[in-house]
PDB file of N, CA, C and O in Angstrom:
ATOM      1  N   MET A   1       1.448  -0.778   0.299  1.00 40.00           N
ATOM      2  CA  MET A   1       0.097   0.100  -0.123  1.00 40.00           C
ATOM      3  C   MET A   1       0.557   1.010   0.220  1.00 40.00           C
ATOM      4  O   MET A   1       2.027   1.153   0.838  1.00 40.00           O
ATOM      5  N   ALA A   2       0.517   2.161  -0.680  1.00 39.00           N
ATOM      6  CA  ALA A   2       0.970   3.741  -0.553  1.00 39.00           C
ATOM      7  C   ALA A   2       0.969   4.784   0.088  1.00 39.00           C
ATOM      8  O   ALA A   2       0.122   4.451   0.691  1.00 39.00           O
ATOM      9  N   LYS A   3       1.607   4.353   0.639  1.00 41.00           N
ATOM     10  CA  LYS A   3       1.653   5.788   2.319  1.00 41.00           C
ATOM     11  C   LYS A   3       1.104   7.395   1.520  1.00 41.00           C
ATOM     12  O   LYS A   3       1.816   7.979   1.195  1.00 41.00           O
ATOM     13  N   THR A   4       0.109   7.994   2.261  1.00 43.00           N
ATOM     14  CA  THR A   4      -0.440   8.827   1.466  1.00 43.00           C
ATOM     15  C   THR A   4      -0.284   9.915   2.752  1.00 43.00           C
ATOM     16  O   THR A   4      -0.271  10.270   3.840  1.00 43.00           O
ATOM     17  N   SER A   5       0.274  10.790   2.441  1.00 45.00           N
ATOM     18  CA  SER A   5       1.447  12.401   3.176  1.00 45.00           C
ATOM     19  C   SER A   5      -0.228  12.891   3.876  1.00 45.00           C
ATOM     20  O   SER A   5      -1.569  13.582   2.648  1.00 45.00           O
ATOM     21  N   LYS A   6      -1.088  13.120   4.711  1.00 48.00           N
ATOM     22  CA  LYS A   6      -1.622  13.661   5.406  1.00 48.00           C
ATOM     23  C   LYS A   6      -0.850  15.203   5.926  1.00 48.00           C
ATOM     24  O   LYS A   6      -0.299  15.325   6.666  1.00 48.00           O
ATOM     25  N   THR A   7      -1.480  16.618   5.031  1.00 49.00           N
ATOM     26  CA  THR A   7      -0.560  17.859   4.858  1.00 49.00           C
ATOM     27  C   THR A   7      -2.116  18.172   5.776  1.00 49.00           C
ATOM     28  O   THR A   7      -3.012  18.425   5.392  1.00 49.00           O
ATOM     29  N   PRO A   8      -1.426  19.396   6.750  1.00 52.00           N
ATOM     30  CA  PRO A   8      -3.102  20.072   7.086  1.00 52.00           C
ATOM     31  C   PRO A   8      -3.327  21.045   6.607  1.00 52.00           C
ATOM     32  O   PRO A   8      -3.096  21.294   5.759  1.00 52.00           O
ATOM     33  N   LYS A   9      -4.787  20.813   6.327  1.00 55.00           N
ATOM     34  CA  LYS A   9      -4.998  22.227   5.714  1.00 55.00           C
ATOM     35  C   LYS A   9      -4.033  23.544   5.584  1.00 55.00           C
ATOM     36  O   LYS A   9      -5.228  24.123   7.101  1.00 55.00           O
ATOM     37  N   THR A  10      -3.977  23.885   5.508  1.00 65.00           N
ATOM     38  CA  THR A  10      -3.492  25.332   5.200  1.00 65.00           C
ATOM     39  C   THR A  10      -3.767  26.327   4.639  1.00 65.00           C
ATOM     40  O   THR A  10      -4.017  26.051   3.573  1.00 65.00           O
ATOM     41  N   SER A  11      -4.291  27.608   5.642  1.00 65.00           N
ATOM     42  CA  SER A  11      -5.402  28.307   4.284  1.00 65.00           C
ATOM     43  C   SER A  11      -4.405  29.013   3.768  1.00 65.00           C
ATOM     44  O   SER A  11      -3.416  29.961   3.960  1.00 65.00           O
ATOM     45  N   GLU A  12      -5.759  30.029   2.346  1.00 74.00           N
ATOM     46  CA  GLU A  12      -4.173  30.350   1.382  1.00 74.00           C
ATOM     47  C   GLU A  12      -4.402  31.917   2.009  1.00 74.00           C
ATOM     48  O   GLU A  12      -3.855  32.649   0.886  1.00 74.00           O
ATOM     49  N   THR A  13      -5.793  31.751   3.122  1.00 84.00           N
ATOM     50  CA  THR A  13      -5.558  33.321   3.077  1.00 84.00           C
ATOM     51  C   THR A  13      -4.719  34.046   4.232  1.00 84.00           C
ATOM     52  O   THR A  13      -3.913  33.490   4.695  1.00 84.00           O
ATOM     53  N   SER A  14      -4.434  34.832   3.446  1.00 93.00           N
ATOM     54  CA  SER A  14      -3.353  35.521   4.607  1.00 93.00           C
ATOM     55  C   SER A  14      -2.874  35.934   5.849  1.00 93.00           C
ATOM     56  O   SER A  14      -4.553  35.707   6.651  1.00 93.00           O
ATOM     57  N   VAL A  15      -2.530  35.850   6.847  1.00 94.00           N
ATOM     58  CA  VAL A  15      -2.857  34.979   8.415  1.00 94.00           C
ATOM     59  C   VAL A  15      -3.583  36.111   8.965  1.00 94.00           C
ATOM     60  O   VAL A  15      -3.861  36.347   9.969  1.00 94.00           O
ATOM     61  N   GLU A  16      -3.491  37.131   8.448  1.00 93.00           N
ATOM     62  CA  GLU A  16      -3.580  38.693   9.181  1.00 93.00           C
ATOM     63  C   GLU A  16      -5.459  39.216   8.692  1.00 93.00           C
ATOM     64  O   GLU A  16      -5.780  39.582   9.917  1.00 93.00           O
ATOM     65  N   ASN A  17      -5.263  37.964   8.327  1.00 94.00           N
ATOM     66  CA  ASN A  17      -6.893  38.730   7.716  1.00 94.00           C
ATOM     67  C   ASN A  17      -7.766  36.822   8.751  1.00 94.00           C
ATOM     68  O   ASN A  17      -9.343  36.702   8.682  1.00 94.00           O
ATOM     69  N   LEU A  18      -7.420  35.774   9.093  1.00 95.00           N
ATOM     70  CA  LEU A  18      -7.974  35.199  10.222  1.00 95.00           C
ATOM     71  C   LEU A  18      -8.444  35.638  11.710  1.00 95.00           C
ATOM     72  O   LEU A  18      -7.895  36.209  11.840  1.00 95.00           O
ATOM     73  N   SER A  19      -8.908  34.788  11.282  1.00 95.00           N
ATOM     74  CA  SER A  19      -9.772  35.006  13.280  1.00 95.00           C
ATOM     75  C   SER A  19      -9.092  34.208  13.999  1.00 95.00           C
ATOM     76  O   SER A  19      -8.398  33.366  13.968  1.00 95.00           O
ATOM     77  N   TYR A  20      -9.328  34.886  14.693  1.00 95.00           N
ATOM     78  CA  TYR A  20      -8.818  33.262  16.421  1.00 95.00           C
ATOM     79  C   TYR A  20      -8.407  32.850  16.024  1.00 95.00           C
ATOM     80  O   TYR A  20      -7.441  31.896  16.318  1.00 95.00           O
ATOM     81  N   GLU A  21      -9.934  31.761  16.853  1.00 95.00           N
ATOM     82  CA  GLU A  21     -10.830  30.688  16.067  1.00 95.00           C
ATOM     83  C   GLU A  21      -9.498  29.655  15.289  1.00 95.00           C
ATOM     84  O   GLU A  21      -8.882  29.253  15.201  1.00 95.00           O
ATOM     85  N   GLU A  22      -9.886  30.664  13.468  1.00 95.00           N
ATOM     86  CA  GLU A  22      -9.552  29.838  12.378  1.00 95.00           C
ATOM     87  C   GLU A  22      -7.873  29.311  12.579  1.00 95.00           C
ATOM     88  O   GLU A  22      -7.077  28.884  12.060  1.00 95.00           O
ATOM     89  N   ALA A  23      -7.020  30.982  13.131  1.00 96.00           N
ATOM     90  CA  ALA A  23      -5.127  31.331  13.258  1.00 96.00           C
ATOM     91  C   ALA A  23      -4.866  29.440  14.371  1.00 96.00           C
ATOM     92  O   ALA A  23      -4.304  28.718  14.124  1.00 96.00           O
ATOM     93  N   LEU A  24      -5.988  29.552  15.575  1.00 96.00           N
ATOM     94  CA  LEU A  24      -5.540  28.838  16.214  1.00 96.00           C
ATOM     95  C   LEU A  24      -5.950  27.043  15.957  1.00 96.00           C
ATOM     96  O   LEU A  24      -4.891  26.002  15.876  1.00 96.00           O
ATOM     97  N   THR A  25      -7.025  26.562  15.638  1.00 96.00           N
ATOM     98  CA  THR A  25      -7.143  25.708  13.878  1.00 96.00           C
ATOM     99  C   THR A  25      -6.210  25.313  13.250  1.00 96.00           C
ATOM    100  O   THR A  25      -6.090  23.979  12.802  1.00 96.00           O
ATOM    101  N   GLU A  26      -5.705  26.126  12.346  1.00 96.00           N
ATOM    102  CA  GLU A  26      -5.207  25.786  11.564  1.00 96.00           C
ATOM    103  C   GLU A  26      -3.696  26.141  12.157  1.00 96.00           C
ATOM    104  O   GLU A  26      -2.791  24.504  11.601  1.00 96.00           O
ATOM    105  N   LEU A  27      -3.145  26.457  13.121  1.00 96.00           N
ATOM    106  CA  LEU A  27      -1.540  26.326  13.580  1.00 96.00           C
ATOM    107  C   LEU A  27      -1.606  24.750  14.798  1.00 96.00           C
ATOM    108  O   LEU A  27      -0.828  23.935  14.625  1.00 96.00           O
ATOM    109  N   GLU A  28      -2.788  24.360  15.080  1.00 96.00           N
ATOM    110  CA  GLU A  28      -3.153  23.075  15.352  1.00 96.00           C
ATOM    111  C   GLU A  28      -2.634  21.815  14.726  1.00 96.00           C
ATOM    112  O   GLU A  28      -1.966  20.707  14.306  1.00 96.00           O
ATOM    113  N   GLY A  29      -3.267  22.298  13.145  1.00 95.00           N
ATOM    114  CA  GLY A  29      -3.018  21.453  12.384  1.00 95.00           C
ATOM    115  C   GLY A  29      -0.817  21.008  11.913  1.00 95.00           C
ATOM    116  O   GLY A  29      -0.996  19.553  11.552  1.00 95.00           O
ATOM    117  N   ILE A  30      -1.240  22.268  11.769  1.00 95.00           N
ATOM    118  CA  ILE A  30       0.120  22.184  11.661  1.00 95.00           C
ATOM    119  C   ILE A  30       1.263  21.070  12.197  1.00 95.00           C
ATOM    120  O   ILE A  30       2.283  20.590  11.691  1.00 95.00           O
ATOM    121  N   VAL A  31       0.753  21.450  13.633  1.00 94.00           N
ATOM    122  CA  VAL A  31       2.071  21.478  14.443  1.00 94.00           C
ATOM    123  C   VAL A  31       1.587  19.522  15.214  1.00 94.00           C
ATOM    124  O   VAL A  31       2.661  18.289  14.811  1.00 94.00           O
ATOM    125  N   GLU A  32      -0.031  19.683  14.547  1.00 93.00           N
ATOM    126  CA  GLU A  32       0.072  17.705  14.754  1.00 93.00           C
ATOM    127  C   GLU A  32       0.301  17.117  13.436  1.00 93.00           C
ATOM    128  O   GLU A  32       1.559  15.940  13.567  1.00 93.00           O
ATOM    129  N   THR A  33       0.712  18.088  12.394  1.00 92.00           N
ATOM    130  CA  THR A  33       1.806  17.292  12.101  1.00 92.00           C
ATOM    131  C   THR A  33       2.772  17.753  11.204  1.00 92.00           C
ATOM    132  O   THR A  33       3.764  16.499  10.817  1.00 92.00           O
ATOM    133  N   LEU A  34       3.852  18.231  11.261  1.00 92.00           N
ATOM    134  CA  LEU A  34       5.337  18.854  12.146  1.00 92.00           C
ATOM    135  C   LEU A  34       5.569  17.525  13.146  1.00 92.00           C
ATOM    136  O   LEU A  34       6.853  16.857  13.503  1.00 92.00           O
ATOM    137  N   GLU A  35       4.842  17.236  14.167  1.00 91.00           N
ATOM    138  CA  GLU A  35       5.409  16.943  15.441  1.00 91.00           C
ATOM    139  C   GLU A  35       5.393  14.065  15.098  1.00 91.00           C
ATOM    140  O   GLU A  35       5.508  13.908  14.793  1.00 91.00           O
ATOM    141  N   GLY A  36       4.590  14.895  14.083  1.00 85.00           N
ATOM    142  CA  GLY A  36       3.972  12.952  13.834  1.00 85.00           C
ATOM    143  C   GLY A  36       3.856  12.328  12.678  1.00 85.00           C
ATOM    144  O   GLY A  36       3.802  11.022  12.310  1.00 85.00           O
ATOM    145  N   GLU A  37       4.738  13.278  11.581  1.00 76.00           N
ATOM    146  CA  GLU A  37       5.115  13.504   9.961  1.00 76.00           C
ATOM    147  C   GLU A  37       6.418  12.915   9.448  1.00 76.00           C
ATOM    148  O   GLU A  37       7.106  13.487   9.824  1.00 76.00           O
ATOM    149  N   GLN A  38       6.868  12.934   8.458  1.00 86.00           N
ATOM    150  CA  GLN A  38       8.191  12.349   7.902  1.00 86.00           C
ATOM    151  C   GLN A  38       7.516  13.527   6.993  1.00 86.00           C
ATOM    152  O   GLN A  38       7.354  12.680   5.620  1.00 86.00           O
ATOM    153  N   ASN A  39       7.324  13.870   6.511  1.00 85.00           N
ATOM    154  CA  ASN A  39       7.091  15.920   5.382  1.00 85.00           C
ATOM    155  C   ASN A  39       8.649  16.220   4.362  1.00 85.00           C
ATOM    156  O   ASN A  39       9.745  16.430   6.014  1.00 85.00           O
ATOM    157  N   PRO A  40       9.158  16.342   3.913  1.00 91.00           N
ATOM    158  CA  PRO A  40      10.122  17.176   2.935  1.00 91.00           C
ATOM    159  C   PRO A  40      10.735  17.606   3.668  1.00 91.00           C
ATOM    160  O   PRO A  40       9.405  18.635   3.751  1.00 91.00           O
ATOM    161  N   LEU A  41      12.188  18.203   4.192  1.00 91.00           N
ATOM    162  CA  LEU A  41      12.377  19.733   4.438  1.00 91.00           C
ATOM    163  C   LEU A  41      11.645  21.413   3.942  1.00 91.00           C
ATOM    164  O   LEU A  41      11.382  21.853   4.919  1.00 91.00           O
ATOM    165  N   GLU A  42      11.474  21.351   2.573  1.00 94.00           N
ATOM    166  CA  GLU A  42      11.183  21.680   2.218  1.00 94.00           C
ATOM    167  C   GLU A  42       9.991  22.365   2.383  1.00 94.00           C
ATOM    168  O   GLU A  42       9.171  23.332   3.241  1.00 94.00           O
ATOM    169  N   ASP A  43       8.830  21.362   2.630  1.00 93.00           N
ATOM    170  CA  ASP A  43       7.901  21.276   3.051  1.00 93.00           C
ATOM    171  C   ASP A  43       7.615  21.563   5.022  1.00 93.00           C
ATOM    172  O   ASP A  43       6.404  22.964   5.210  1.00 93.00           O
ATOM    173  N   SER A  44       8.693  21.085   5.375  1.00 93.00           N
ATOM    174  CA  SER A  44       8.259  21.052   6.819  1.00 93.00           C
ATOM    175  C   SER A  44       8.927  22.691   7.219  1.00 93.00           C
ATOM    176  O   SER A  44       8.230  23.827   8.029  1.00 93.00           O
ATOM    177  N   MET A  45      10.006  22.951   6.127  1.00 94.00           N
ATOM    178  CA  MET A  45       9.892  24.697   6.475  1.00 94.00           C
ATOM    179  C   MET A  45       8.999  25.309   6.336  1.00 94.00           C
ATOM    180  O   MET A  45       8.561  26.715   6.641  1.00 94.00           O
ATOM    181  N   LYS A  46       8.139  25.340   5.460  1.00 95.00           N
ATOM    182  CA  LYS A  46       7.004  26.263   5.109  1.00 95.00           C
ATOM    183  C   LYS A  46       6.517  26.517   5.856  1.00 95.00           C
ATOM    184  O   LYS A  46       5.073  27.134   6.001  1.00 95.00           O
ATOM    185  N   LEU A  47       5.251  25.064   6.343  1.00 95.00           N
ATOM    186  CA  LEU A  47       4.630  24.411   7.322  1.00 95.00           C
ATOM    187  C   LEU A  47       5.206  25.333   9.111  1.00 95.00           C
ATOM    188  O   LEU A  47       4.101  26.427   9.969  1.00 95.00           O
ATOM    189  N   PHE A  48       6.954  25.459   8.995  1.00 95.00           N
ATOM    190  CA  PHE A  48       7.340  26.415  10.010  1.00 95.00           C
ATOM    191  C   PHE A  48       6.765  27.465  10.159  1.00 95.00           C
ATOM    192  O   PHE A  48       6.206  27.743  10.240  1.00 95.00           O
ATOM    193  N   GLU A  49       7.266  27.807   8.974  1.00 96.00           N
ATOM    194  CA  GLU A  49       6.950  29.517   8.615  1.00 96.00           C
ATOM    195  C   GLU A  49       6.110  30.162   8.742  1.00 96.00           C
ATOM    196  O   GLU A  49       5.450  31.006   9.132  1.00 96.00           O
ATOM    197  N   ARG A  50       5.047  29.449   7.997  1.00 96.00           N
ATOM    198  CA  ARG A  50       3.112  29.868   8.528  1.00 96.00           C
ATOM    199  C   ARG A  50       2.986  29.471   9.810  1.00 96.00           C
ATOM    200  O   ARG A  50       2.324  29.626  11.042  1.00 96.00           O
ATOM    201  N   GLY A  51       3.383  28.357  10.757  1.00 96.00           N
ATOM    202  CA  GLY A  51       3.020  28.230  12.308  1.00 96.00           C
ATOM    203  C   GLY A  51       3.446  29.646  12.909  1.00 96.00           C
ATOM    204  O   GLY A  51       2.918  30.295  13.614  1.00 96.00           O
ATOM    205  N   GLN A  52       4.837  29.519  12.402  1.00 97.00           N
ATOM    206  CA  GLN A  52       4.752  30.884  13.502  1.00 97.00           C
ATOM    207  C   GLN A  52       4.306  32.906  12.778  1.00 97.00           C
ATOM    208  O   GLN A  52       3.886  33.193  13.885  1.00 97.00           O
ATOM    209  N   ALA A  53       4.203  32.147  11.523  1.00 97.00           N
ATOM    210  CA  ALA A  53       3.134  33.642  11.282  1.00 97.00           C
ATOM    211  C   ALA A  53       1.595  33.762  12.098  1.00 97.00           C
ATOM    212  O   ALA A  53       1.196  34.578  12.509  1.00 97.00           O
ATOM    213  N   LEU A  54       1.671  32.784  12.509  1.00 97.00           N
ATOM    214  CA  LEU A  54       0.296  32.964  12.932  1.00 97.00           C
ATOM    215  C   LEU A  54      -0.193  32.376  14.564  1.00 97.00           C
ATOM    216  O   LEU A  54      -0.132  33.384  15.211  1.00 97.00           O
ATOM    217  N   VAL A  55       1.531  32.025  15.003  1.00 97.00           N
ATOM    218  CA  VAL A  55       1.165  32.413  16.651  1.00 97.00           C
ATOM    219  C   VAL A  55       1.830  33.488  16.515  1.00 97.00           C
ATOM    220  O   VAL A  55       1.573  34.505  17.922  1.00 97.00           O
ATOM    221  N   THR A  56       2.531  34.839  15.708  1.00 97.00           N
ATOM    222  CA  THR A  56       2.405  35.780  15.906  1.00 97.00           C
ATOM    223  C   THR A  56       1.411  36.620  15.881  1.00 97.00           C
ATOM    224  O   THR A  56       0.364  37.122  16.683  1.00 97.00           O
ATOM    225  N   HIS A  57       0.083  36.222  15.433  1.00 97.00           N
ATOM    226  CA  HIS A  57      -0.625  36.259  15.376  1.00 97.00           C
ATOM    227  C   HIS A  57      -1.388  36.238  15.874  1.00 97.00           C
ATOM    228  O   HIS A  57      -3.044  37.157  16.254  1.00 97.00           O
ATOM    229  N   CYS A  58      -1.776  35.284  16.234  1.00 96.00           N
ATOM    230  CA  CYS A  58      -2.552  35.127  18.173  1.00 96.00           C
ATOM    231  C   CYS A  58      -2.427  35.979  18.879  1.00 96.00           C
ATOM    232  O   CYS A  58      -2.997  36.473  19.735  1.00 96.00           O
ATOM    233  N   GLY A  59      -1.211  35.993  19.092  1.00 96.00           N
ATOM    234  CA  GLY A  59      -0.937  36.430  19.804  1.00 96.00           C
ATOM    235  C   GLY A  59      -0.858  37.790  19.927  1.00 96.00           C
ATOM    236  O   GLY A  59      -1.356  38.800  20.676  1.00 96.00           O
ATOM    237  N   ALA A  60      -0.740  38.710  18.602  1.00 95.00           N
ATOM    238  CA  ALA A  60      -1.259  40.009  18.539  1.00 95.00           C
ATOM    239  C   ALA A  60      -2.933  40.239  18.893  1.00 95.00           C
ATOM    240  O   ALA A  60      -3.653  41.195  19.642  1.00 95.00           O
ATOM    241  N   LEU A  61      -3.491  39.166  18.254  1.00 95.00           N
ATOM    242  CA  LEU A  61      -4.620  39.029  19.415  1.00 95.00           C
ATOM    243  C   LEU A  61      -5.785  38.930  20.347  1.00 95.00           C
ATOM    244  O   LEU A  61      -6.779  39.899  20.586  1.00 95.00           O
ATOM    245  N   LEU A  62      -4.762  38.348  21.016  1.00 94.00           N
ATOM    246  CA  LEU A  62      -4.579  38.340  22.145  1.00 94.00           C
ATOM    247  C   LEU A  62      -4.840  39.318  23.265  1.00 94.00           C
ATOM    248  O   LEU A  62      -5.458  39.757  24.190  1.00 94.00           O
ATOM    249  N   GLU A  63      -3.512  40.153  22.965  1.00 93.00           N
ATOM    250  CA  GLU A  63      -2.840  41.256  23.642  1.00 93.00           C
ATOM    251  C   GLU A  63      -3.943  42.864  23.416  1.00 93.00           C
ATOM    252  O   GLU A  63      -4.549  42.659  24.315  1.00 93.00           O
ATOM    253  N   SER A  64      -4.679  42.326  21.875  1.00 92.00           N
ATOM    254  CA  SER A  64      -5.330  43.760  21.688  1.00 92.00           C
ATOM    255  C   SER A  64      -6.870  43.150  22.565  1.00 92.00           C
ATOM    256  O   SER A  64      -7.411  44.246  23.266  1.00 92.00           O
ATOM    257  N   ALA A  65      -7.238  42.245  22.734  1.00 91.00           N
ATOM    258  CA  ALA A  65      -7.903  41.798  23.329  1.00 91.00           C
ATOM    259  C   ALA A  65      -8.395  42.074  24.474  1.00 91.00           C
ATOM    260  O   ALA A  65      -9.288  42.425  26.310  1.00 91.00           O
ATOM    261  N   GLN A  66      -7.091  41.779  25.589  1.00 86.00           N
ATOM    262  CA  GLN A  66      -6.398  42.292  26.426  1.00 86.00           C
ATOM    263  C   GLN A  66      -6.823  42.973  27.132  1.00 86.00           C
ATOM    264  O   GLN A  66      -7.077  43.801  27.573  1.00 86.00           O
ATOM    265  N   LEU A  67      -6.300  44.590  25.828  1.00 86.00           N
ATOM    266  CA  LEU A  67      -6.084  45.656  26.271  1.00 86.00           C
ATOM    267  C   LEU A  67      -7.438  46.542  25.607  1.00 86.00           C
ATOM    268  O   LEU A  67      -7.832  47.485  26.975  1.00 86.00           O
ATOM    269  N   LYS A  68      -8.562  45.501  25.432  1.00 87.00           N
ATOM    270  CA  LYS A  68     -10.337  45.732  25.249  1.00 87.00           C
ATOM    271  C   LYS A  68     -10.361  45.896  26.746  1.00 87.00           C
ATOM    272  O   LYS A  68     -10.755  46.897  27.181  1.00 87.00           O
ATOM    273  N   VAL A  69      -9.971  44.920  27.294  1.00 83.00           N
ATOM    274  CA  VAL A  69     -10.837  44.363  29.267  1.00 83.00           C
ATOM    275  C   VAL A  69     -10.417  45.418  29.337  1.00 83.00           C
ATOM    276  O   VAL A  69     -11.146  45.797  30.306  1.00 83.00           O
ATOM    277  N   GLN A  70      -8.772  44.979  29.700  1.00 79.00           N
ATOM    278  CA  GLN A  70      -8.701  46.427  30.448  1.00 79.00           C
ATOM    279  C   GLN A  70      -9.218  47.835  30.881  1.00 79.00           C
ATOM    280  O   GLN A  70      -9.415  48.444  31.967  1.00 79.00           O
ATOM    281  N   LYS A  71      -9.765  47.905  29.258  1.00 80.00           N
ATOM    282  CA  LYS A  71     -10.053  50.250  28.569  1.00 80.00           C
ATOM    283  C   LYS A  71     -11.669  49.594  30.048  1.00 80.00           C
ATOM    284  O   LYS A  71     -11.798  51.161  30.685  1.00 80.00           O
ATOM    285  N   LEU A  72     -12.052  48.546  29.029  1.00 80.00           N
ATOM    286  CA  LEU A  72     -13.638  48.367  29.965  1.00 80.00           C
ATOM    287  C   LEU A  72     -13.534  47.914  31.232  1.00 80.00           C
ATOM    288  O   LEU A  72     -14.320  49.069  32.032  1.00 80.00           O
ATOM    289  N   ALA A  73     -12.684  47.662  32.263  1.00 77.00           N
ATOM    290  CA  ALA A  73     -12.718  47.226  34.039  1.00 77.00           C
ATOM    291  C   ALA A  73     -12.139  48.561  34.030  1.00 77.00           C
ATOM    292  O   ALA A  73     -12.368  48.529  35.666  1.00 77.00           O
ATOM    293  N   GLY A  74     -11.460  49.182  33.251  1.00 74.00           N
ATOM    294  CA  GLY A  74     -11.059  50.846  34.323  1.00 74.00           C
ATOM    295  C   GLY A  74      -9.688  50.327  35.632  1.00 74.00           C
ATOM    296  O   GLY A  74      -9.660  50.848  36.025  1.00 74.00           O
ATOM    297  N   GLU A  75      -9.302  49.137  34.716  1.00 64.00           N
ATOM    298  CA  GLU A  75      -8.016  48.721  36.270  1.00 64.00           C
ATOM    299  C   GLU A  75      -7.458  47.453  35.479  1.00 64.00           C
ATOM    300  O   GLU A  75      -7.498  46.898  34.888  1.00 64.00           O
ATOM    301  N   ILE A  76      -6.626  46.795  36.257  1.00 63.00           N
ATOM    302  CA  ILE A  76      -5.272  46.445  35.740  1.00 63.00           C
ATOM    303  C   ILE A  76      -5.886  44.710  36.063  1.00 63.00           C
ATOM    304  O   ILE A  76      -6.098  44.227  37.304  1.00 63.00           O
ATOM    305  N   ILE A  77      -6.206  44.179  34.997  1.00 61.00           N
ATOM    306  CA  ILE A  77      -5.977  42.127  35.150  1.00 61.00           C
ATOM    307  C   ILE A  77      -5.168  41.745  35.095  1.00 61.00           C
ATOM    308  O   ILE A  77      -3.667  41.888  35.141  1.00 61.00           O
ATOM    309  N   ILE A  78      -5.639  40.687  36.714  1.00 65.00           N
ATOM    310  CA  ILE A  78      -5.303  40.080  37.726  1.00 65.00           C
ATOM    311  C   ILE A  78      -4.216  38.887  36.697  1.00 65.00           C
ATOM    312  O   ILE A  78      -5.733  37.950  35.840  1.00 65.00           O
ATOM    313  N   PRO A  79      -3.701  38.104  36.828  1.00 66.00           N
ATOM    314  CA  PRO A  79      -3.071  37.146  35.343  1.00 66.00           C
ATOM    315  C   PRO A  79      -4.042  35.975  36.407  1.00 66.00           C
ATOM    316  O   PRO A  79      -3.659  36.239  37.628  1.00 66.00           O
ATOM    317  N   PHE A  80      -4.498  34.911  35.373  1.00 64.00           N
ATOM    318  CA  PHE A  80      -5.078  33.673  36.686  1.00 64.00           C
ATOM    319  C   PHE A  80      -3.449  32.764  37.612  1.00 64.00           C
ATOM    320  O   PHE A  80      -4.454  33.489  38.203  1.00 64.00           O
ATOM    321  N   GLU A  81      -2.366  32.841  36.954  1.00 69.00           N
ATOM    322  CA  GLU A  81      -1.342  32.271  37.162  1.00 69.00           C
ATOM    323  C   GLU A  81      -1.518  33.065  38.714  1.00 69.00           C
ATOM    324  O   GLU A  81      -0.735  32.562  39.948  1.00 69.00           O
ATOM    325  N   ASP A  82      -2.207  34.330  39.586  1.00 51.00           N
ATOM    326  CA  ASP A  82      -1.052  35.477  40.299  1.00 51.00           C
ATOM    327  C   ASP A  82      -2.915  34.998  41.023  1.00 51.00           C
ATOM    328  O   ASP A  82      -2.177  35.336  42.327  1.00 51.00           O
ATOM    329  N   GLU A  83      -3.972  34.729  40.621  1.00 52.00           N
ATOM    330  CA  GLU A  83      -4.672  34.812  41.430  1.00 52.00           C
ATOM    331  C   GLU A  83      -4.705  33.156  42.497  1.00 52.00           C
ATOM    332  O   GLU A  83      -5.115  33.472  43.844  1.00 52.00           O
ATOM    333  N   SER A  84      -4.027  31.925  42.386  1.00 50.00           N
ATOM    334  CA  SER A  84      -4.253  30.930  42.662  1.00 50.00           C
ATOM    335  C   SER A  84      -3.064  31.439  44.567  1.00 50.00           C
ATOM    336  O   SER A  84      -3.480  30.434  45.043  1.00 50.00           O
ATOM    337  N   GLU A  85      -2.209  32.605  44.040  1.00 49.00           N
ATOM    338  CA  GLU A  85      -1.320  31.920  44.690  1.00 49.00           C
ATOM    339  C   GLU A  85      -1.561  33.173  46.732  1.00 49.00           C
ATOM    340  O   GLU A  85      -2.723  33.493  46.525  1.00 49.00           O
TER     341      GLU A  85
END
């Protein structure tokens, strides 16, 4: 039997135009593929580069959301890990 390569569904959409949820879903697929399969080096590098762009985009979206919440709340938000201490 021939081995079929499962390449994650990477969007042709510009990273900047993806919602947080879309970017995260695509990123999860890329990570799964890079961890579980033997891909040609060129394909792996393309996936890694797309993944880096997705991580940066998700981080920016989360930071923007946090700033909006802080503005609405009018105070500094305590990070989750600090609340339990």
